[in-house]
Short mmCIF file of C-alpha atoms in Angstrom, two decimals:
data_model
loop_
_atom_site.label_atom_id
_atom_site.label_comp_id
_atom_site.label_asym_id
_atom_site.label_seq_id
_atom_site.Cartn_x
_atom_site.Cartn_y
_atom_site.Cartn_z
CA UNK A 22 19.99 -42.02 29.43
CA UNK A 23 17.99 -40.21 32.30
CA UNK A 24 14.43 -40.41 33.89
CA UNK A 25 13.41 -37.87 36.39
CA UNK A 26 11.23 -38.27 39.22
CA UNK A 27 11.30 -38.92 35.73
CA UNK A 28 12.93 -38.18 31.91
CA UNK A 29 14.76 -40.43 29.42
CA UNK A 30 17.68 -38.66 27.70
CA UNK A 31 20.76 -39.12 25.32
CA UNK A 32 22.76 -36.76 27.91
CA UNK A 33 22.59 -33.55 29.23
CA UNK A 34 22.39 -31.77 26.09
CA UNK A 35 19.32 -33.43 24.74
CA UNK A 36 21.35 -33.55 21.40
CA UNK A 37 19.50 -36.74 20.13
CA UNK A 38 16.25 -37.56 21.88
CA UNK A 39 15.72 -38.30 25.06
CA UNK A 40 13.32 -39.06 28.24
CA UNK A 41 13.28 -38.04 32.06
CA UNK A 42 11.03 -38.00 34.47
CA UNK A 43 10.86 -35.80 38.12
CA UNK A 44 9.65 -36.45 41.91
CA UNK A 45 10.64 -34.98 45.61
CA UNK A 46 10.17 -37.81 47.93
CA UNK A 47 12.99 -39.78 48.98
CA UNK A 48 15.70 -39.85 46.77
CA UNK A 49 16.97 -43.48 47.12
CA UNK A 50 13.20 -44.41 46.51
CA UNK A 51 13.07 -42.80 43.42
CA UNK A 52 16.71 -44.47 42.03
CA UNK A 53 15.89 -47.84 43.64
CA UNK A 54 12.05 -47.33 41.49
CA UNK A 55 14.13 -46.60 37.98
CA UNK A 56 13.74 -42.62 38.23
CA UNK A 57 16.98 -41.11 36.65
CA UNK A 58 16.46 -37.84 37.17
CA UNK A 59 14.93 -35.49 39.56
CA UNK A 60 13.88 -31.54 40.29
CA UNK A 61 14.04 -29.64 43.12
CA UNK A 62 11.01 -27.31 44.60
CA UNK A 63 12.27 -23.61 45.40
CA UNK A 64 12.36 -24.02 49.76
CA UNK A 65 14.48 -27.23 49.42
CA UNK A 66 16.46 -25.95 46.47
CA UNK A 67 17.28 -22.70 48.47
CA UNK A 68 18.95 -25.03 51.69
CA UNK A 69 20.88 -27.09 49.14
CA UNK A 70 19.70 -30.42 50.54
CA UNK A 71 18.47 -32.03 47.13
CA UNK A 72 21.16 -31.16 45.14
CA UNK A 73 23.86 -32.39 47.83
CA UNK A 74 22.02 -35.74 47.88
CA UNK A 75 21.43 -36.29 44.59
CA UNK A 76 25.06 -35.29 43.60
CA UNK A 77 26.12 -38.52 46.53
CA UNK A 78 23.33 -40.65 44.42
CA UNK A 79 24.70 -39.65 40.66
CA UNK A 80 20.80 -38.23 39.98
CA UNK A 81 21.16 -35.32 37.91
CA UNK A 82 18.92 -32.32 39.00
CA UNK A 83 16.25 -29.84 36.89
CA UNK A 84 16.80 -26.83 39.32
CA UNK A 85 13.46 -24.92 40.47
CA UNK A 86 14.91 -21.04 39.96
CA UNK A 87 11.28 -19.05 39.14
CA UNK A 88 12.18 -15.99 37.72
CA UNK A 89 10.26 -14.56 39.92
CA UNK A 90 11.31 -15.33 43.04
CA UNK A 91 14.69 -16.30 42.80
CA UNK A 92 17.74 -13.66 41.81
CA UNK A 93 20.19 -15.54 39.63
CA UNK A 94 23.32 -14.73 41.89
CA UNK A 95 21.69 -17.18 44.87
CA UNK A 96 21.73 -20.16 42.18
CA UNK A 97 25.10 -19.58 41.54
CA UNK A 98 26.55 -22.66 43.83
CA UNK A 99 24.44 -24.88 42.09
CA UNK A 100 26.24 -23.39 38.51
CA UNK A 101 29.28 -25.34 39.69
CA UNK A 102 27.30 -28.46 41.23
CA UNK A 103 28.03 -31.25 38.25
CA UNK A 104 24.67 -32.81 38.82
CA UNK A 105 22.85 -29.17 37.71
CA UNK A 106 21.41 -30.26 34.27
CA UNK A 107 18.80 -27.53 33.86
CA UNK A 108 17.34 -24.37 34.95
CA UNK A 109 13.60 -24.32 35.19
CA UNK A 110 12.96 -20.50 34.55
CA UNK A 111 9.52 -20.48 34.97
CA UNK A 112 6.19 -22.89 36.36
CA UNK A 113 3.25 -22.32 34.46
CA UNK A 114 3.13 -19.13 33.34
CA UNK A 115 -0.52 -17.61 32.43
CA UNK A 116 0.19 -14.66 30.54
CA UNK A 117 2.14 -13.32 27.71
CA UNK A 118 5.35 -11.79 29.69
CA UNK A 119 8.30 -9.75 28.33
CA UNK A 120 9.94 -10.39 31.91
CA UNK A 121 9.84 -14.05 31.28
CA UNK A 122 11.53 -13.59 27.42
CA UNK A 123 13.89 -11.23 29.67
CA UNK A 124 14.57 -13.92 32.22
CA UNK A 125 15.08 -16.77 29.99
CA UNK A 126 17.77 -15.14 27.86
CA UNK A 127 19.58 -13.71 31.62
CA UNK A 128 19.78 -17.31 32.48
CA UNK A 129 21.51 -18.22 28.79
CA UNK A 130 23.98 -15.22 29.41
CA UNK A 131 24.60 -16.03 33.41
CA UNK A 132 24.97 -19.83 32.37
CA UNK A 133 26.07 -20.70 28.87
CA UNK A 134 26.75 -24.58 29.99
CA UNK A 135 23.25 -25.29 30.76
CA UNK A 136 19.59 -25.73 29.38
CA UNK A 137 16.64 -23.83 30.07
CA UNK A 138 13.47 -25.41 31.04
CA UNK A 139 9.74 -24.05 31.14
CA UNK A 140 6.63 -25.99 31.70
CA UNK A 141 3.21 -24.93 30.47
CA UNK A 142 -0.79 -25.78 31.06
CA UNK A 143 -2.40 -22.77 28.76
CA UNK A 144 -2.82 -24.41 25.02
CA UNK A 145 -2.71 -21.28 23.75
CA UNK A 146 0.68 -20.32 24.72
CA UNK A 147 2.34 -23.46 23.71
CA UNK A 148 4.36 -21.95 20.48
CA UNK A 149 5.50 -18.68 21.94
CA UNK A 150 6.89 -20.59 25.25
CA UNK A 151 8.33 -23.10 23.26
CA UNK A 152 10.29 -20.58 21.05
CA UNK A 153 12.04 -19.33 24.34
CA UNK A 154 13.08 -22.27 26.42
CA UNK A 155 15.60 -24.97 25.32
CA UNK A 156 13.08 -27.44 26.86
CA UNK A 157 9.63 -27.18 26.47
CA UNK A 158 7.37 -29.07 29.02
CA UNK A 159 3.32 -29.51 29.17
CA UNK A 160 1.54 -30.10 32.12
CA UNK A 161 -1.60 -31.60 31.52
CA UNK A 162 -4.99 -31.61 34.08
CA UNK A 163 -7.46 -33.95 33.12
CA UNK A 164 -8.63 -37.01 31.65
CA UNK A 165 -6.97 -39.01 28.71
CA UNK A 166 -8.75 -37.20 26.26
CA UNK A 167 -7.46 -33.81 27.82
CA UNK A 168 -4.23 -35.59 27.30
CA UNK A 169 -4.56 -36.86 23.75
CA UNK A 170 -6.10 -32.70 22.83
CA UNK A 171 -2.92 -31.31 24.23
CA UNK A 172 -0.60 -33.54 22.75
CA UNK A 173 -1.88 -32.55 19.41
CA UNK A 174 -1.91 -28.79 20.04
CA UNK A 175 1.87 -29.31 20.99
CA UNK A 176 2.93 -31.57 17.99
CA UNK A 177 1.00 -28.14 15.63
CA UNK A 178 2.44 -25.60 17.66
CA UNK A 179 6.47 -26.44 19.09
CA UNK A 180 9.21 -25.92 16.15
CA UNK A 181 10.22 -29.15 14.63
CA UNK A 182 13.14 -30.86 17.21
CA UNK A 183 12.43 -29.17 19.76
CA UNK A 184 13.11 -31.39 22.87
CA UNK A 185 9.37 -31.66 24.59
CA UNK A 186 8.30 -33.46 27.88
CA UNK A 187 4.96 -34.60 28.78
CA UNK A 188 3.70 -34.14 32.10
CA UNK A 189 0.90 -36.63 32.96
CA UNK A 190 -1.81 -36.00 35.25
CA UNK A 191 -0.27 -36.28 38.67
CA UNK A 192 -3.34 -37.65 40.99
CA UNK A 193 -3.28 -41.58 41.87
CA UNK A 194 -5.34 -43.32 39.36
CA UNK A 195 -5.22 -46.80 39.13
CA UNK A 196 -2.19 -47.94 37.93
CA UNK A 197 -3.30 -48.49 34.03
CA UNK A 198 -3.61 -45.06 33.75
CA UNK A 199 0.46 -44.74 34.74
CA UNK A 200 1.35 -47.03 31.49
CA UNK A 201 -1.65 -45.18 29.19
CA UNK A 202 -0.40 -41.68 30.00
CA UNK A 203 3.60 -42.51 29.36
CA UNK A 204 2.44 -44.44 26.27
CA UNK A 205 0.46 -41.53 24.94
CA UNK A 206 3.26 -39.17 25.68
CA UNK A 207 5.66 -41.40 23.93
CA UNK A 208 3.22 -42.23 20.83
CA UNK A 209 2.89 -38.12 20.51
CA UNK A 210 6.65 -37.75 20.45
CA UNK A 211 7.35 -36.42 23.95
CA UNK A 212 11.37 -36.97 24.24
CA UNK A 213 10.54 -37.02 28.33
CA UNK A 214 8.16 -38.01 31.31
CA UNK A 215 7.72 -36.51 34.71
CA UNK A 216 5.60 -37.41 36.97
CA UNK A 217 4.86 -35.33 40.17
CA UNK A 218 4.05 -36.17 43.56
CA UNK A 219 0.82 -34.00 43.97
CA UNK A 220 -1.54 -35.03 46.58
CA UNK A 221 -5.23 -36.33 45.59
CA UNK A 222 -7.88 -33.82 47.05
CA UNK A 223 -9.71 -36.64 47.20
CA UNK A 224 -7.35 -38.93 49.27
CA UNK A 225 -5.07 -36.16 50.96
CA UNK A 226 -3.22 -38.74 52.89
CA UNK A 227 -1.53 -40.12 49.85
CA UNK A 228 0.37 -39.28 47.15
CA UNK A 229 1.24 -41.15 43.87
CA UNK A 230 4.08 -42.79 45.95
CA UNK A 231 2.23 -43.61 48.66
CA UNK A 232 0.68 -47.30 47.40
CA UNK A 233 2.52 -49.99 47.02
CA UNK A 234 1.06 -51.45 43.81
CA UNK A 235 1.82 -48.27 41.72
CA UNK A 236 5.58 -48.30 43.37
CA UNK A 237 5.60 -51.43 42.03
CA UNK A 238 3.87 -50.67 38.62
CA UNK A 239 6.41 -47.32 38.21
CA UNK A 240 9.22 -50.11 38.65
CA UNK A 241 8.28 -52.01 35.94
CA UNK A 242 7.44 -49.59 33.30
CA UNK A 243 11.02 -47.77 33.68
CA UNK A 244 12.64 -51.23 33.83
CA UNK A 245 11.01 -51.27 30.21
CA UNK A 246 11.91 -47.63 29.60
CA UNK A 247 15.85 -48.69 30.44
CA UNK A 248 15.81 -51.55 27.71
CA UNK A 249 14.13 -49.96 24.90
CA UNK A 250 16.18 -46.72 25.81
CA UNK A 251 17.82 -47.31 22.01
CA UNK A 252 14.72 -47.28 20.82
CA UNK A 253 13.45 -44.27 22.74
CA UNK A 254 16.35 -42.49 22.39
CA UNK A 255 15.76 -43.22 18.12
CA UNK A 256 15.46 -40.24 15.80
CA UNK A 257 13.70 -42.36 13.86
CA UNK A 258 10.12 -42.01 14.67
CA UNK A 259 7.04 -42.83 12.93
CA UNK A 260 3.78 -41.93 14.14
CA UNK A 261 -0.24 -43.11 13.75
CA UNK A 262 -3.32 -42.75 15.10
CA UNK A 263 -6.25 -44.96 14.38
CA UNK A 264 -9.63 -44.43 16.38
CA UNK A 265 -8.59 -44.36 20.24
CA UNK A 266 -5.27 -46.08 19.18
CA UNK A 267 -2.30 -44.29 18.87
CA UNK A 268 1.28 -45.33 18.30
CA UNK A 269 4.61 -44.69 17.14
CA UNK A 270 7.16 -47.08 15.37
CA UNK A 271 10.96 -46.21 16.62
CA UNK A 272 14.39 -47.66 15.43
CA UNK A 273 16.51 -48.00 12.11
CA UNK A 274 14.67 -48.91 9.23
CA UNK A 275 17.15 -51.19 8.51
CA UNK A 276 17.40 -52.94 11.78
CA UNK A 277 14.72 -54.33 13.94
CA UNK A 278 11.86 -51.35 15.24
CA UNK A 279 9.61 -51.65 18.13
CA UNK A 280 6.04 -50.10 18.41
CA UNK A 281 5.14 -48.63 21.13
CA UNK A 282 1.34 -47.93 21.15
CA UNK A 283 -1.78 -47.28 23.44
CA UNK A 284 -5.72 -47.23 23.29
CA UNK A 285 -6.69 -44.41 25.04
CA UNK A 286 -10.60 -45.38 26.03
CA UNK A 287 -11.50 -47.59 28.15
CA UNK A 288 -13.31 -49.67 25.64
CA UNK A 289 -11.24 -52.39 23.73
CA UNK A 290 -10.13 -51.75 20.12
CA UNK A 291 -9.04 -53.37 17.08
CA UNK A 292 -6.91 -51.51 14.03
CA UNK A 293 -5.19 -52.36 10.92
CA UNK A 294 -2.77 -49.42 10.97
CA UNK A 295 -0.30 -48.69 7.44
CA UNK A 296 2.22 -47.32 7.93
CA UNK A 297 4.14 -44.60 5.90
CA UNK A 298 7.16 -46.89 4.51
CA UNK A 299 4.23 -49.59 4.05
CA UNK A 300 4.95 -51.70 6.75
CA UNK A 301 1.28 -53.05 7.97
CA UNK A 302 0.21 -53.53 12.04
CA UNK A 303 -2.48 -55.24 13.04
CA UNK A 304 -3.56 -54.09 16.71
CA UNK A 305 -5.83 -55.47 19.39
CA UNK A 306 -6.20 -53.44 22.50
CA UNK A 307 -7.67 -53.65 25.99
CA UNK A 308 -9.08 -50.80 27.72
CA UNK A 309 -6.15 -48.78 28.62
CA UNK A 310 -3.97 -50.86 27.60
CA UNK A 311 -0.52 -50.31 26.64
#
């Protein structure tokens, strides 16, 4: 299973489902935190430093190549690099773009061994990106009911299995936000987590990395992540909301499932959920609470 900087996964082929999650700080921070998985940025990808590293660290590697920027023959010594797990063909694109359909299927005929990843914040564009790329990310800006809208406009819009990772809002908060925004993204189905290492305009000097209580709090929630992975790695997956709680039930029916469920406000909250093979939950959440 993999996280990148963070992303859980059932290998490099996402053929079951999976979770990562993504950084670029120090690379034996992010292994010693739990990270399993990280992406390079297009400067540092270009000098080969990350991948050489994370290749001596066994941390496979989501490689930056923007269409854009980057010809396809000047990736080709990461091709043969066996940490490579995926190509990220484009960041954010804002516009409807035949050079980007173009791109993604000259990256499926230069590299037939390898996924293609794209990551998107317009709502609007979720379903034609996500028809494209072999991995379909959404970066999300904003609060956690931003979080909880765009969630929903993914779940309506992406084809049915397609792999889909959730990227949280990448600014500091306190640490209960970390656990409500990988909870949420796990309750909406997201088969991956990254988390980037953004700086806060409003405290420039630091980074999520940068305090030692949310080190500590990223440490424990993937030490979770690692022994559930069989049940986040389940394709067995049912799914609720209630009020500000949402939720989703993972495992055989036939063996024992764990719920894995959040309350989204900040106010506390109380729900009798049913679920769909009539099992019955009874939840009472803090604020945030996970």
């Amino acid at each position: 299973p993999y996280f990148f900087n963070g992303i859980f996964g059932a290998s490099v082929s996402f053929g079951g489902t999976s979770l990562i999650i993504i950084v670029s700080v120090v690379l034996e921070t992010i292994k010693d935190i739990g990270f399993n998985f990280v992406q390079t940025f297009k400067y540092k990808m270009i000098l080969g430093k990350v991948i050489a590293k994370a290749e001596k660290l066994d941390l496979p590697v989501l490689v930056e190549g923007d269409y854009k920027d980057i010809p396809l023959h000047a990736l080709d010594m990461f091709k043969k690099s066996h940490t490579t797990a995926m190509w990220y063909v484009a960041d954010e694109p804002s516009e409807y773009s035949k050079r980007l359909v173009e791109a993604s299927a000259a990256y499926r005929g230069w590299d037939k061994d390898h996924l293609t990843f794209v990551t998107s914040n317009r709502p609007d564009i979720f379903g034609w990106l996500s028809d494209f790329a072999d991995v379909f990310s959404c970066d999300c800006y904003g609060d956690m009911g931003k979080c909880v809208d765009w969630l929903r406009r993914v779940d309506r819009q992406m084809p049915a299995g397609k792999p889909f990772i959730f990227v949280p809002p990448a600014v500091p908060w306190e640490k209960e936000y970390l656990r409500a925004q990988a909870f949420l993204g796990i309750a909406h189905g997201a088969n991956g987590l990254i988390w980037y290492t953004w700086r806060d305009p409003g405290h420039p000097k630091e980074t999520l990395y940068d305090r030692e209580e949310q080190k500590a709090e990223f440490k424990t929630l993937l030490a979770e992540f690692h022994s559930n992975m069989d049940y986040l790695t389940s394709t067995e997956r049912i799914r609720f909301e209630k009020g500000s709680i949402h939720g989703i039930v993972l495992g055989e029916p036939e063996k024992t499932r764990r719920a894995f469920v959040v309350n989204v406000l900040k106010e506390s909250a109380t729900a009798a959920v049913e679920l769909a093979d009539g099992t019955s939950l009874n939840l009472e959440l803090g604020p945030l609470e996970a």
